[in-house]
Every structure is written in C-alpha cells, then in structure tokens.
mmCIF file of C-alpha atoms in Angstrom:
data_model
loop_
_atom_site.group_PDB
_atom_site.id
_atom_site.type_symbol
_atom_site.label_atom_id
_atom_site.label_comp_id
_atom_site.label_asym_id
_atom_site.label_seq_id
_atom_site.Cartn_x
_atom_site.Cartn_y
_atom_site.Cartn_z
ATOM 1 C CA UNK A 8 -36.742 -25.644 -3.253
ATOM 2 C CA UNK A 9 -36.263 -22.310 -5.024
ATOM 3 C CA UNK A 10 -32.872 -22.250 -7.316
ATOM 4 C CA UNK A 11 -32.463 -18.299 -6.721
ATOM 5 C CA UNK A 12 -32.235 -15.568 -4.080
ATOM 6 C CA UNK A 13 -34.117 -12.151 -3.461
ATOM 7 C CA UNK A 14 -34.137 -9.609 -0.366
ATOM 8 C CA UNK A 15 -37.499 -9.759 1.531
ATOM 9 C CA UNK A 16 -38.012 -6.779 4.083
ATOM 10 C CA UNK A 17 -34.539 -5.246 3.327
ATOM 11 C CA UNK A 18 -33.146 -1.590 3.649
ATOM 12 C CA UNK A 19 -31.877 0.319 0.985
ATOM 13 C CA UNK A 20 -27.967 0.050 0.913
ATOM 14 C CA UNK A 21 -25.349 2.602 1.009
ATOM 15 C CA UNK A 22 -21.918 2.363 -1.170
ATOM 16 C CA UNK A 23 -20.264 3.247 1.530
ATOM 17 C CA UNK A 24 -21.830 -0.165 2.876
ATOM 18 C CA UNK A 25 -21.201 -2.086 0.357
ATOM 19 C CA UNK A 26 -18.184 -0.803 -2.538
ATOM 20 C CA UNK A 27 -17.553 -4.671 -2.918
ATOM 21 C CA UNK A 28 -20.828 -5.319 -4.862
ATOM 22 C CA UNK A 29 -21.530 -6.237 -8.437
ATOM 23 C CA UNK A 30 -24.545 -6.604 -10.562
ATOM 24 C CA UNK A 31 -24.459 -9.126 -12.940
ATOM 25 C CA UNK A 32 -26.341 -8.994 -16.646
ATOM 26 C CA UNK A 33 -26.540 -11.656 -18.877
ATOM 27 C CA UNK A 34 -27.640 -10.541 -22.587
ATOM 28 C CA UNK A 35 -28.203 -6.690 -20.847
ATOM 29 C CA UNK A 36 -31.006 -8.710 -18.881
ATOM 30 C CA UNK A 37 -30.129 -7.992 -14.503
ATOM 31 C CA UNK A 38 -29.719 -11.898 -13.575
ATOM 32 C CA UNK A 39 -27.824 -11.988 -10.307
ATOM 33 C CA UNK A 40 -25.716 -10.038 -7.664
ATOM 34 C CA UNK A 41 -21.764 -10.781 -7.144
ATOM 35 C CA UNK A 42 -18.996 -9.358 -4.954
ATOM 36 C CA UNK A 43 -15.508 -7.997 -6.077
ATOM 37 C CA UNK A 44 -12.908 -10.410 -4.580
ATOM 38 C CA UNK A 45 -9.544 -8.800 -7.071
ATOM 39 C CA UNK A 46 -9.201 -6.290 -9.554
ATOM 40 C CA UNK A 47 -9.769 -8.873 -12.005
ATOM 41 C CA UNK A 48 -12.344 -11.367 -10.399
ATOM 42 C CA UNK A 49 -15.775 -11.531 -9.177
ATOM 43 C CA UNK A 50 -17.568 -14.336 -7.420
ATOM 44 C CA UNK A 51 -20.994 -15.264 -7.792
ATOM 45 C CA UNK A 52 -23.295 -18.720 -7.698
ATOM 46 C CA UNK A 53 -22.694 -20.791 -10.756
ATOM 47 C CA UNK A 54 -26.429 -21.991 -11.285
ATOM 48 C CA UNK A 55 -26.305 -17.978 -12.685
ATOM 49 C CA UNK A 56 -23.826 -18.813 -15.186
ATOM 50 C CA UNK A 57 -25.048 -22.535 -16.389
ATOM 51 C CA UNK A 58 -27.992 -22.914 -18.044
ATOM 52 C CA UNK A 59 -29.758 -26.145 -18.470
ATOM 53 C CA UNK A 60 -26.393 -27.950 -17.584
ATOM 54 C CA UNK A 61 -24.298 -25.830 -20.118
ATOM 55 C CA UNK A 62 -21.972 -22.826 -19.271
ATOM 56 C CA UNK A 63 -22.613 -20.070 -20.636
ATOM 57 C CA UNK A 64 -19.577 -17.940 -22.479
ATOM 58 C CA UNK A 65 -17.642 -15.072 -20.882
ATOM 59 C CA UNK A 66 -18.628 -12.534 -23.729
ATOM 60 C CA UNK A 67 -22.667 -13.261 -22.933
ATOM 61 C CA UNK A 68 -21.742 -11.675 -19.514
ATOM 62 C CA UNK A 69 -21.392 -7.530 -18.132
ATOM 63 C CA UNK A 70 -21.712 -6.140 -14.309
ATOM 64 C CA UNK A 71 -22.116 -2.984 -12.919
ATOM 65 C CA UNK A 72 -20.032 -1.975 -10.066
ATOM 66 C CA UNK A 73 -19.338 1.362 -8.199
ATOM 67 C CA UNK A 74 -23.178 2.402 -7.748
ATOM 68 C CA UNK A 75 -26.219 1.034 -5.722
ATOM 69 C CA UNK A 76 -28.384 2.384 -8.136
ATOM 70 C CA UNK A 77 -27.252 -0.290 -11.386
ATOM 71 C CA UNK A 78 -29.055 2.119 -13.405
ATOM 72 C CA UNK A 79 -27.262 5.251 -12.470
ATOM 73 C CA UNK A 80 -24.782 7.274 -14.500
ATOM 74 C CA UNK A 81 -21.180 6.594 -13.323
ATOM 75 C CA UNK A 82 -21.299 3.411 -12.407
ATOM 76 C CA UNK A 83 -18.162 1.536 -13.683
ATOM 77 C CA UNK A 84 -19.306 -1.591 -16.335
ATOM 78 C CA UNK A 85 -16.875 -4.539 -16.798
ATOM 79 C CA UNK A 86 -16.661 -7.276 -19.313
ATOM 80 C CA UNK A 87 -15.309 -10.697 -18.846
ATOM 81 C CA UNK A 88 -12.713 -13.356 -20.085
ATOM 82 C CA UNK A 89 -13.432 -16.316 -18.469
ATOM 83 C CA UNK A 90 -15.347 -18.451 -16.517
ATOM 84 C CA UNK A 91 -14.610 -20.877 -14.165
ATOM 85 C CA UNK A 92 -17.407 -22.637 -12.421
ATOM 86 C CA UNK A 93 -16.676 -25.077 -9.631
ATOM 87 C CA UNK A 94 -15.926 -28.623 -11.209
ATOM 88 C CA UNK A 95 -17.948 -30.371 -8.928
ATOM 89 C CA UNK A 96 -21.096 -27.794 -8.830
ATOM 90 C CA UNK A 97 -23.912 -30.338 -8.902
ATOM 91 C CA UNK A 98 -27.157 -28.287 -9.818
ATOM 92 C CA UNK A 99 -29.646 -31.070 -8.549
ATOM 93 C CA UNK A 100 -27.995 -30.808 -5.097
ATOM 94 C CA UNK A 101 -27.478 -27.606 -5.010
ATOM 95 C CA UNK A 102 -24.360 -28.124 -3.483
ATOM 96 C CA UNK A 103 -20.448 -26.354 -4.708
ATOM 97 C CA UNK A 104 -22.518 -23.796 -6.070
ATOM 98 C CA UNK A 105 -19.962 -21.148 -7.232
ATOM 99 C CA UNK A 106 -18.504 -19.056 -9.742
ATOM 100 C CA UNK A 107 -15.405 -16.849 -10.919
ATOM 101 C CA UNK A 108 -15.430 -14.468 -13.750
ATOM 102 C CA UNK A 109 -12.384 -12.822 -14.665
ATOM 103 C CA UNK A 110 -12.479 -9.380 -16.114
ATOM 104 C CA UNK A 111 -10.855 -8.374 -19.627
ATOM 105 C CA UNK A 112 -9.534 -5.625 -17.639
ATOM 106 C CA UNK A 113 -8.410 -4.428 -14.226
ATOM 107 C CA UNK A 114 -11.520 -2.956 -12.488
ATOM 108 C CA UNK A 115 -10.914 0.516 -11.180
ATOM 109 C CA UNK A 116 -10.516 0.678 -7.356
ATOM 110 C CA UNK A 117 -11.673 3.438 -5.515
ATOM 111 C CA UNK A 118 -13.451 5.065 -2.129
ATOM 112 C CA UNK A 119 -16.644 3.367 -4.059
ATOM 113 C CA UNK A 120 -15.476 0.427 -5.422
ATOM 114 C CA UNK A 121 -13.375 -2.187 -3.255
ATOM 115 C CA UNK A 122 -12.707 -5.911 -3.045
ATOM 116 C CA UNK A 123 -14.375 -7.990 -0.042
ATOM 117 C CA UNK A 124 -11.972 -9.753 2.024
ATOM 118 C CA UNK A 125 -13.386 -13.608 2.325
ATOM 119 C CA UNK A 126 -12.886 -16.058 5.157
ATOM 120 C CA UNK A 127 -10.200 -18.294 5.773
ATOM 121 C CA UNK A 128 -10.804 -21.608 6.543
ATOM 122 C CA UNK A 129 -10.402 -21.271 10.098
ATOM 123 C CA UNK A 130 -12.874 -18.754 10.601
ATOM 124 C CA UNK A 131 -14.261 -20.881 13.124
ATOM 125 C CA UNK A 132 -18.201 -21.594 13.903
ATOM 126 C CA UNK A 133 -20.456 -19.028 12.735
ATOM 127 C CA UNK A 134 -24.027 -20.365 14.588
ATOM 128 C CA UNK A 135 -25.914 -17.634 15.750
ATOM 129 C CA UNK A 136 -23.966 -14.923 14.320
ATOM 130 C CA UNK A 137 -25.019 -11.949 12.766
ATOM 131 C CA UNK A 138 -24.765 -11.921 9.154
ATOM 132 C CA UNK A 139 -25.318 -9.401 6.367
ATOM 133 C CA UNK A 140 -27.074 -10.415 3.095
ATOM 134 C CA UNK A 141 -27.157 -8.201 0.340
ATOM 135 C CA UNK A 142 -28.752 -7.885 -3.613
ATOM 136 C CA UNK A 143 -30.634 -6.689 -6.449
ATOM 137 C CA UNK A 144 -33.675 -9.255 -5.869
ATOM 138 C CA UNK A 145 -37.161 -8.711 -5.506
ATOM 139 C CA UNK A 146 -38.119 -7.328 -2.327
ATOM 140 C CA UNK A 147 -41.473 -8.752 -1.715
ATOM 141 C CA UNK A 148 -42.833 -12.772 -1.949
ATOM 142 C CA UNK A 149 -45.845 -11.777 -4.112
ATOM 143 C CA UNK A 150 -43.641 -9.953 -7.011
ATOM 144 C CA UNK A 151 -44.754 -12.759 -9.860
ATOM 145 C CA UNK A 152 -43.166 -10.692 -12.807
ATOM 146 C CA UNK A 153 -39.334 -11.042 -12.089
ATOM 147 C CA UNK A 154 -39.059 -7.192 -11.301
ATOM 148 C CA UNK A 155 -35.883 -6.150 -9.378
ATOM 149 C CA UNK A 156 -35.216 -2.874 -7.458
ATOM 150 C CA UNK A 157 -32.982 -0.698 -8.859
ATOM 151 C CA UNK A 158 -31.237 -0.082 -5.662
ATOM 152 C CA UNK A 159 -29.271 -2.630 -3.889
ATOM 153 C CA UNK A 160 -30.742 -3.586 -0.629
ATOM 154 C CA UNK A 161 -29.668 -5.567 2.258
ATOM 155 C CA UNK A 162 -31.094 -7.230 5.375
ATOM 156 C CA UNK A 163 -29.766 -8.671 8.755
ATOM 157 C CA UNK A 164 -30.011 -12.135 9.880
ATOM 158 C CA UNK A 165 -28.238 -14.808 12.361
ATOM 159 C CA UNK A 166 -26.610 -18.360 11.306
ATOM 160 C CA UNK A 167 -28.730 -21.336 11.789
ATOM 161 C CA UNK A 168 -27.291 -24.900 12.597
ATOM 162 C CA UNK A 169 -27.237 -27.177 9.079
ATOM 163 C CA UNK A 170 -29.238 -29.545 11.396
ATOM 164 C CA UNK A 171 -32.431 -27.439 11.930
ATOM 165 C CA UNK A 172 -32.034 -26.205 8.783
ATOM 166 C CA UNK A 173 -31.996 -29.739 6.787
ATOM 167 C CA UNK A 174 -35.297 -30.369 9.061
ATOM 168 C CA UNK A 175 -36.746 -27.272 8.008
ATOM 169 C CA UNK A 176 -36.059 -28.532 4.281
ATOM 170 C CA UNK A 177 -37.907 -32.363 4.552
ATOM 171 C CA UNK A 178 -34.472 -33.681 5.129
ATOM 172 C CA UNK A 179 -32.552 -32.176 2.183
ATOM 173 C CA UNK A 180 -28.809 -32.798 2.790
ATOM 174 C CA UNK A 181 -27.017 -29.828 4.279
ATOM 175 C CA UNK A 182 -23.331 -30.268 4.589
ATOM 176 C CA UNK A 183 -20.513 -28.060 6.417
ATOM 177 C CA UNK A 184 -19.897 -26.683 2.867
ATOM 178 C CA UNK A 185 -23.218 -24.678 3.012
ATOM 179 C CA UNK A 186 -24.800 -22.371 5.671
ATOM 180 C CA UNK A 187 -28.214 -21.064 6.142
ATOM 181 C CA UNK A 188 -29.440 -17.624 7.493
ATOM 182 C CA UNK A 189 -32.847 -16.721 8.887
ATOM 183 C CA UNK A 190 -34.458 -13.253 9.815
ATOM 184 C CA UNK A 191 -38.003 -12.953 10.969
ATOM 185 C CA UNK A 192 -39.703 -11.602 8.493
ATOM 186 C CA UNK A 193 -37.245 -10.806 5.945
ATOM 187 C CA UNK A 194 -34.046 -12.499 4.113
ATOM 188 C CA UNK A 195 -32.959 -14.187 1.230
ATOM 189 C CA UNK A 196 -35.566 -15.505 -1.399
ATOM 190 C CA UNK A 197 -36.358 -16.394 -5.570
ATOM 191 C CA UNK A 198 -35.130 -13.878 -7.720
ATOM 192 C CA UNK A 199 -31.654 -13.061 -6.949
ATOM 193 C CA UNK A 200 -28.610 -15.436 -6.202
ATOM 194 C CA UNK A 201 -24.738 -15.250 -5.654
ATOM 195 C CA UNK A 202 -24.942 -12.208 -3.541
ATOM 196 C CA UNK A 203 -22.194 -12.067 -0.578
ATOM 197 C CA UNK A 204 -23.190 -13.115 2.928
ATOM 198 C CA UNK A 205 -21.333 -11.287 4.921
ATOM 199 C CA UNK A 206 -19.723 -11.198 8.325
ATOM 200 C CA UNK A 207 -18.216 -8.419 10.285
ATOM 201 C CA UNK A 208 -14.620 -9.293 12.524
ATOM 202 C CA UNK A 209 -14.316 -6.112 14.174
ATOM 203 C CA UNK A 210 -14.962 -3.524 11.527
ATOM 204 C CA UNK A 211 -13.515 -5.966 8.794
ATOM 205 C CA UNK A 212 -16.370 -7.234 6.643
ATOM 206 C CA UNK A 213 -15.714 -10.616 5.340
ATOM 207 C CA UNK A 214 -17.799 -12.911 2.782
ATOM 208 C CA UNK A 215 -18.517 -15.730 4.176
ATOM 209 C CA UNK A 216 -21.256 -16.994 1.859
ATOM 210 C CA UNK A 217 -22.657 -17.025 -1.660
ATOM 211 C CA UNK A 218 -26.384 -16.966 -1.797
ATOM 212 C CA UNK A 219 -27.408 -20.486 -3.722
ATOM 213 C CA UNK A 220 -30.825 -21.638 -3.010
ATOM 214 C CA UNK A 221 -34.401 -20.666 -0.965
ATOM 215 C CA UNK A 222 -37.484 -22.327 0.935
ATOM 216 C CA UNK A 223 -40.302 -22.813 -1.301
ATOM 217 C CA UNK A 224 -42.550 -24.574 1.421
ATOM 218 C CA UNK A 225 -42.299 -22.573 4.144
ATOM 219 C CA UNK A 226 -41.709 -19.487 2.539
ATOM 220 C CA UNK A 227 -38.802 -17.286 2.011
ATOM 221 C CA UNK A 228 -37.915 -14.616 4.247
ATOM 222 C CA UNK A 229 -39.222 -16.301 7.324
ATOM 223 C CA UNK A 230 -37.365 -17.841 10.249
ATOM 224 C CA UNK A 231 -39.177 -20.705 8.600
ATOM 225 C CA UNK A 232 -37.177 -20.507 5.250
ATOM 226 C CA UNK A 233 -33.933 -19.963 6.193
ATOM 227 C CA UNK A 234 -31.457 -19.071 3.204
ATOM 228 C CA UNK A 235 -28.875 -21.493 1.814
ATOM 229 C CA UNK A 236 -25.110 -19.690 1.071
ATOM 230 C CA UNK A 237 -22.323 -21.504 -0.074
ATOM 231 C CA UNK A 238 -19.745 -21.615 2.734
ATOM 232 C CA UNK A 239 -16.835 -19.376 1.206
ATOM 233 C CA UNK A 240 -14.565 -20.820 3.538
ATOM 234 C CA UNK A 241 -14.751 -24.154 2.094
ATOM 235 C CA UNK A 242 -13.233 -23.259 -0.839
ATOM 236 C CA UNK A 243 -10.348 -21.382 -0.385
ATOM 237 C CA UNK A 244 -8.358 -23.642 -2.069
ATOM 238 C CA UNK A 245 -10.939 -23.328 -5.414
ATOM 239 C CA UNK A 246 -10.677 -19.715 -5.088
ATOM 240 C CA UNK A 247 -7.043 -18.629 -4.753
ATOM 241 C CA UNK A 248 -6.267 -21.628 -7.178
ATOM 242 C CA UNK A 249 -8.970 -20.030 -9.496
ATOM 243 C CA UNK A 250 -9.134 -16.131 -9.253
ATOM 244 C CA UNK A 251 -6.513 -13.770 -10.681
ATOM 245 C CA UNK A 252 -5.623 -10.561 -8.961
ATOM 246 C CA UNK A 253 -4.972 -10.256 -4.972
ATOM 247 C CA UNK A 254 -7.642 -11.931 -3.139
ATOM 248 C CA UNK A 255 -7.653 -11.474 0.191
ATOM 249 C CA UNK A 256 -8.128 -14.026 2.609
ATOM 250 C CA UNK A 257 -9.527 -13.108 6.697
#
C-alpha cells in the first residue's frame, strides 16, 4: 500500500471548478492538497500532519488558497493555530485518517475562494457514482523525484463497493468509514493526499471523501488500484465538534 495520493491522467482545473481548494506546505516544502470547509478551517488527511507517530505543530504549517497555479501571484496564504487530528487515526490501518487546521485568521471569501459543503450522514449509498478527485500530485506513475505540477488538476471516476475493493487490496480491511474510486487509466496515486473527493447533488458539489491511501500492487490510476478516501460522512460528528467557523453540512 502507498500512504499518499497523486492525479494520474487528470485535466488541468479551473478556479471556477474548484474555489474550495488548498495547498498545503510544510517547512515552504508543497506536501499535500486540502479543501476549505469555514473561514477558519481546512480539512486534510492526518498521515500529512503526523510524522513518524508525532504531530507536527501548527506554526510548521502554510496553504495557498485562491489560485490553481500555488505558485502564482495573488493567491491568498494562511497560517495556522491548531491542529486537531482524529483521536483514533491509526496510521498502520490507514483507517480515521483526517485532519483540521484552524487558521490564525479568517480566510478571505470571495468569487475565487469558497468553502465546500460536505455530506451529511445520510447522504445515502454512493456505489457507482460519479466522483470528482482533485490535487497538486504527480501526474504520471513513473515521476520517481517527488515533482508536483504547479497547477491543480483533477480527474473523474465512479465509487467502487468496499468489497471488491478489499479483494483488490489482498484482503486489507475496508470499512463503511472509507470509500474507494477507480477510473480507467487515471485517478488517485503516491504523491499527494487529503485532497477532496467530491460529489455533485444537482449543481451542489459536496466532499464526500479525503484522499488517504493508494494501490501499490496493481498500480495506481487503474481500475485495478482503486483510491482509498476517508468517508466524510462518517465523521460529521468529529468535524462540527472540531472545526471553527460555519461548516456546512449537505
């Protein structure tokens, strides 16, 4: 099993498409995508924020919101008080594999930068359902050197069951608290995690996972490798106990 996330035969987002997304740095150094929930919270995997079993501090921590291009002049940066990772993330399992960072200071809402709405527990089944994923991550499998687009990028795919997704993994556990996604020849894969998963009701787009873990033996990117996400409705409860600001629940 792979620990992070990239996007493998993706198409260059808009931020029209996607005002909700954050890039996250860690020492100035691009580590992982997130998603806007408040004006003061952003949720992202918490195997990006722990670090050989130990969480890392608030103050190690930036992200980049209001511009695809993270390298672009304009873009809004934001700094961070606090961070709560889910007290029973278990890193082995890769299971309750989430994050909150509060800001130091309101983030700036505008036509580019919004929250994402994220699924209420009642969202009902999601098998077979069309599904956005979205990140920073290195587009291609044979990128050995850790280099990530500039440009956020994002790629289609449908909801597999847990069941032919724990056969597809040798048997790893899958419980209802995760979900895995599967294009044909592109998706989620190493080198980016905690991106949203996202699902549109209507026109609403709603999160409905976290990006947590990939397929090392079949390949990521592949209907062979589906994705693992962290089913956001699962943890509602976490989340509105957890985040500050208006989070807003679909």
């Amino acid at each position: 099993m792979l620990q992070t996330e990239r996007i493998i035969g993706g198409s260059q987002a808009s931020q029209e498409q996607s005002p909700w997304a954050a890039a996250l740095y860690n020492d100035d150094t691009f580590t992982c995508t997130a998603s806007i929930i408040s004006t003061t919270a952003i949720l992202t995997a918490a195997h990006c924020v722990v670090l050989n079993g130990v969480q890392m501090q608030p103050n190690e921590f930036n992200a980049i919101v209001g511009n695809v291009n993270r390298s672009a002049s304009g873009a809004q940066q934001i700094f961070f008080r606090k961070i709560t990772v889910h007290p029973q993330y278990n890193s082995a399992q890769q299971q309750n594999d989430l994050a909150i960072l509060e800001t130091t200071q309101p983030i700036k809402f505008s036509d580019t930068v919004k929250r994402i709405c994220i699924a209420d527990s009642n969202i009902g089944s999601l098998l077979l359902k069309k599904v956005t994923a979205m990140g920073w991550g290195q587009t291609t499998r044979e990128n050995e050197n850790n280099v990530y687009p500039e440009t956020l990028r994002y790629v289609r795919q449908r909801v597999v069951s847990n069941f032919n997704c724990m056969v597809l993994y040798l048997g790893k556990t899958v419980p209802d608290t995760l979900l895995c996604a599967s294009g044909i020849l592109s998706g989620a894969c190493s080198g980016d995690s905690g991106g949203p998963l996202v699902y549109y009701i209507g026109r609403q787009p709603v999160q409905v996972g976290v990006a947590s873990f990939a397929n090392a033996i079949f390949g990521c990117g592949t209907k062979l490798g589906p994705a693992g996400f962290t089913r956001v409705s699962s943890y509602n409860d976490f989340i509105m106990n957890t985040a500050t600001g208006n989070v807003c629940v679909v």
